[in-house]
Amino acid sequence: MLCACSGEQFKFDEPPPESPESLATRDFSASGISSRNGTVDWDSKLDDAQVDEVESTLKEALSLNYEEARALLGRLEYQRGNFDAALQVFQGIDIRTLSSRMSKAISERTRPLKPRSKGDIVPAGVMSLHSVSLLLEAILLKAKSLEELSRIKDAAKECKMILDVVDSALPNGIPDGISEDCKLLEMFHKALELLPKLWIQAGYLDEAVLAYRRALIKPWNLDSQRLACIQKDLATTLLFGGVEVEVPAQFQVWGSTAPKSNLEEAILLLFVLMSRMLNGQIIWDSEVMSHLTFALTISNNFESVADHIEQVIPGVYTRAERWYLLALCYSAAGQNDTALNLVKKISGCSEANQEPYIPSLLLGAKLCSQDLQQAHEGINFARQVINSAKNQDEHFLVQAHKLLGVCYGNAARVSLSDFERNFCQREALAALNSASVCKEDPEIMFILGLENAIQRNLTPAFNNVMRYSEMSAGSTAKAWKLLALVVSAEQRFKDAEAIVDLALDETGQIDQMEHLRLKAVLQISQQQPKQAIETYRILLALIQAQKESATNDVVTSQRRLEVEAWLDLAGLYTDLESWRDAEICINRAKAIQFFCPRNWHATGVLFQAKARYKEALVAFTVSLSIEPDYIPSIVSTAKVLMKMSNDVAPIARSFLMNALRLEPTNHEAWFNLGMLAKMEGSVHQAADFFQAAHELKLSAPSIWFYVLPNMNRIVLPIDVDEQHLRQANGHDTEVVSVLMITAMTQYNMIVTTNSYKYI
C-alpha cells in the first residue's frame, strides 16, 4: 500500500485472474495495522459500511483524502480480479465534480519551467500531479472493470472522461516538460489506446474513428511505435469498418486539402507509415503493406502500389517475389507489356539457378493468353509450369493446362499454314480436356465450349456450355449468350431467340442490353425486320435512359453497345434499300466513335449497295487503315475490286486469301473465291469453293464466336509512305499497301480529316 501510494505504477495491461477472495476478507496490513490482531475485521461481504471503515483506516495510516483512499482500494480489488468489488469502490469517487480541479492542477503543474517572480507561485489548494495520476488511474481501472463485466459502452464513456480532463487542461497537446516516465502521461496514453477499441467493441465505429482522430490530431508525446499502432488501427477501421465518417471541422487542420473520404484518409495514414518504416523510424510491419495494397487497389492506383513495392527495403521480398508483385501491379494498370517483361526476368538467365517461381509463370501464361501475338510465348510459360509442378500442386497443373489450351487456341488463329493451325487446334482441345477433370473451376468448361464452338464442333460445344451452367449453379450472362450462338449456328434461330428471352429475365441491366442486341440479330436472321427494328428501339431507349446514372465502366460498355446497335440498324436499312435511314444510323455511330473500323465498313457497304464503288473502296480502305485485320472490310474490298475491273483479280484474290488466313471458316470469303474462280473460268475450283462456303454457312452463328482484338489505330500523317506504314503497324501490311497504291494511282482519292490523310 505504501509503495502504491508513493507512486509505484500498477501494470494492468492483462487483467489479473479472478479471485474468490475479496480484499475486504483477506488479511491486510499497512503501517502496523492488521486484521489478525483484531484492529480491523472485514466480513466476506463488501458493503458501504465496510468500505467506509477501510477508507478511514487508509486515511489515518497513509494521510490520504477520501478519493485517493478509494482509488487505492479499488486498485487493489482490481489487482485481485474482483471486478464487481472494484467497480463498487470506484463508483464512490465523484469524478465529474473533481474534473475541473484535476484539469486546473494539470494546467498549473505542467507549465514550462522559467524563472519565477515572488508572486508567481502555484495557487494554494491545487492538487498535486500524483493525486491527479492516482485519480486518472482509478477512472481507467473503472473503465477496464466495466469492460470485464461486458458493460462496454459505459466503459467507453468512463475512458472518455480521461481524455476530456487532459484535453481541457492542455488544449495544445502535452508540453515537452513532462517526462515520458510520468505516471499521468502513461495513464493518458493508455486511455488514448483503449477508448477507440472500446467503441469498436460496443459497435460504435463512428465514435471509434473520432477517438482515433482525437489521439492523432495533437502532439500527445506518444512514442513512435505506439503512434504507428494508432495510425494503423485508424487506417484499418476506415478501410474495413464499412462506415463513412466525415472529418469534423475542428479536425480539418489541412483546410481544403483535407481528405474527402475515409479511403483517402486511410491511404494518407498508410503512406506516412510506409515512409517511416522505410526510414527505419519504426519496425517493418507487413500488415501496413497489405492494407496499403488493398486501399490503392480499390482506388485503381496500381502504379502507386508498384512504386511502393520498389521502395521496400531488400530482404522483405525475394527478387522473384518482388518482380512478380510488380508484374501484377502493371498488369492491373493495363500495362501488360511491362508486366510481361518483368515475368520474363523471373524466368530469365539471372534466375536459372533458382527454383521456378510458379505463380509468375502462370501470370506470364495468362498475360500471353490475352494477346494473339504472344500465343507461342504463353505456350512456353504454361509448359514450364506443367514440367515444374508435377506431383506438387494439382491446382497449378489444372490452371496451367487451362492457359495452355487458351494459348494454343490463339496460336491456331494466327497460324500461317493449315498444318500448324490443325495442330494447335488439336492441342488446344487436348489441354482443355485435361484441365476439365477439375470440378471446382467451371470456367474451364466455358473455355472448352467456346473453343469447340470456334472449331464448329457444335454438339460438344453445346454439352460443355450446359455443363458449365450446372457447375456454376445457374447460367451466367456469357453462358446464355454462347448457348444462344451455338444454337443459332445450328440454324435453330427460333430456339436461340427463346434462350435469349430466358436470359433477359436472369441477367443484369448491361447484360440485358447485350441480349437485346443478340435478339435483334436473331430476328434479322429470321427475316423479321420490323420486329428487329422495334427491339433496337427498346435497346437504344434503355441506353439513353441510363446514361446519366452510369459509372465510367458502364458508360464504356454502353457506348460500344450503342455503336453496334446503330450499325446493325444501318446494315438492316441498307438491305431494305432505305438509304436515308442507313446514313442517319451511320452518322449516329460516327458521332459516338469516329475511329471505328466497322463505322467505315458500314459506310462502304452503303456506297457498294448504291453501286458507288470508288467511294466504297475508299471507305473500306479507311476501315483497314484503322484495323488492318478487320475481316469484313478485307472481304468487301475484294468484292468491290471484282466488280470494278477484271484486271485487279490477283489483288482481289490476295485480299480473300488473307481473310481466310485470319479466319478459315469465313463462308463469305470462300463464296467470293468461288465467284472469282468462276470469272477466271476455273469451274471445278469454283464448285469446290462454293461447296465449302455452303457447308460453313450451315454452321455459322448469327454473331461470330470471337472477334480479333482491335489493333492500334493507325493515323497516317501527310507524306507517309509504305515503309512508314509497315513500321507503324508492326506486322504485315502487304494487303493494305497494295490497296493504298491502287487507290492513289488509279483513282486518286484521299480522305482528309483534321489535317491527316487516311489512305
Short mmCIF file of C-alpha atoms in Angstrom, two decimals, residues 641 650-652 654-655 722 725 733-745:
data_model
loop_
_atom_site.label_atom_id
_atom_site.label_comp_id
_atom_site.label_asym_id
_atom_site.label_seq_id
_atom_site.Cartn_x
_atom_site.Cartn_y
_atom_site.Cartn_z
CA LEU A 641 -12.39 -4.75 -106.81
CA PRO A 650 -4.97 -11.01 -108.44
CA ILE A 651 -5.32 -8.20 -105.89
CA ALA A 652 -8.84 -9.36 -105.02
CA SER A 654 -4.82 -11.75 -102.26
CA PHE A 655 -7.43 -9.99 -100.12
CA GLU A 722 4.60 2.33 -97.36
CA LEU A 725 3.14 2.29 -92.65
CA THR A 733 0.67 -4.69 -94.25
CA GLU A 734 1.12 -6.01 -97.76
CA VAL A 735 -2.59 -6.06 -98.48
CA VAL A 736 -3.16 -2.55 -97.18
CA SER A 737 -0.16 -1.15 -99.05
CA VAL A 738 -1.36 -2.71 -102.33
CA LEU A 739 -4.72 -1.10 -101.80
CA MET A 740 -3.04 2.19 -100.91
CA ILE A 741 -1.10 2.19 -104.19
CA THR A 742 -4.17 1.12 -106.16
CA ALA A 743 -6.38 3.81 -104.67
CA MET A 744 -3.82 6.58 -105.06
CA THR A 745 -2.56 5.80 -108.56
#
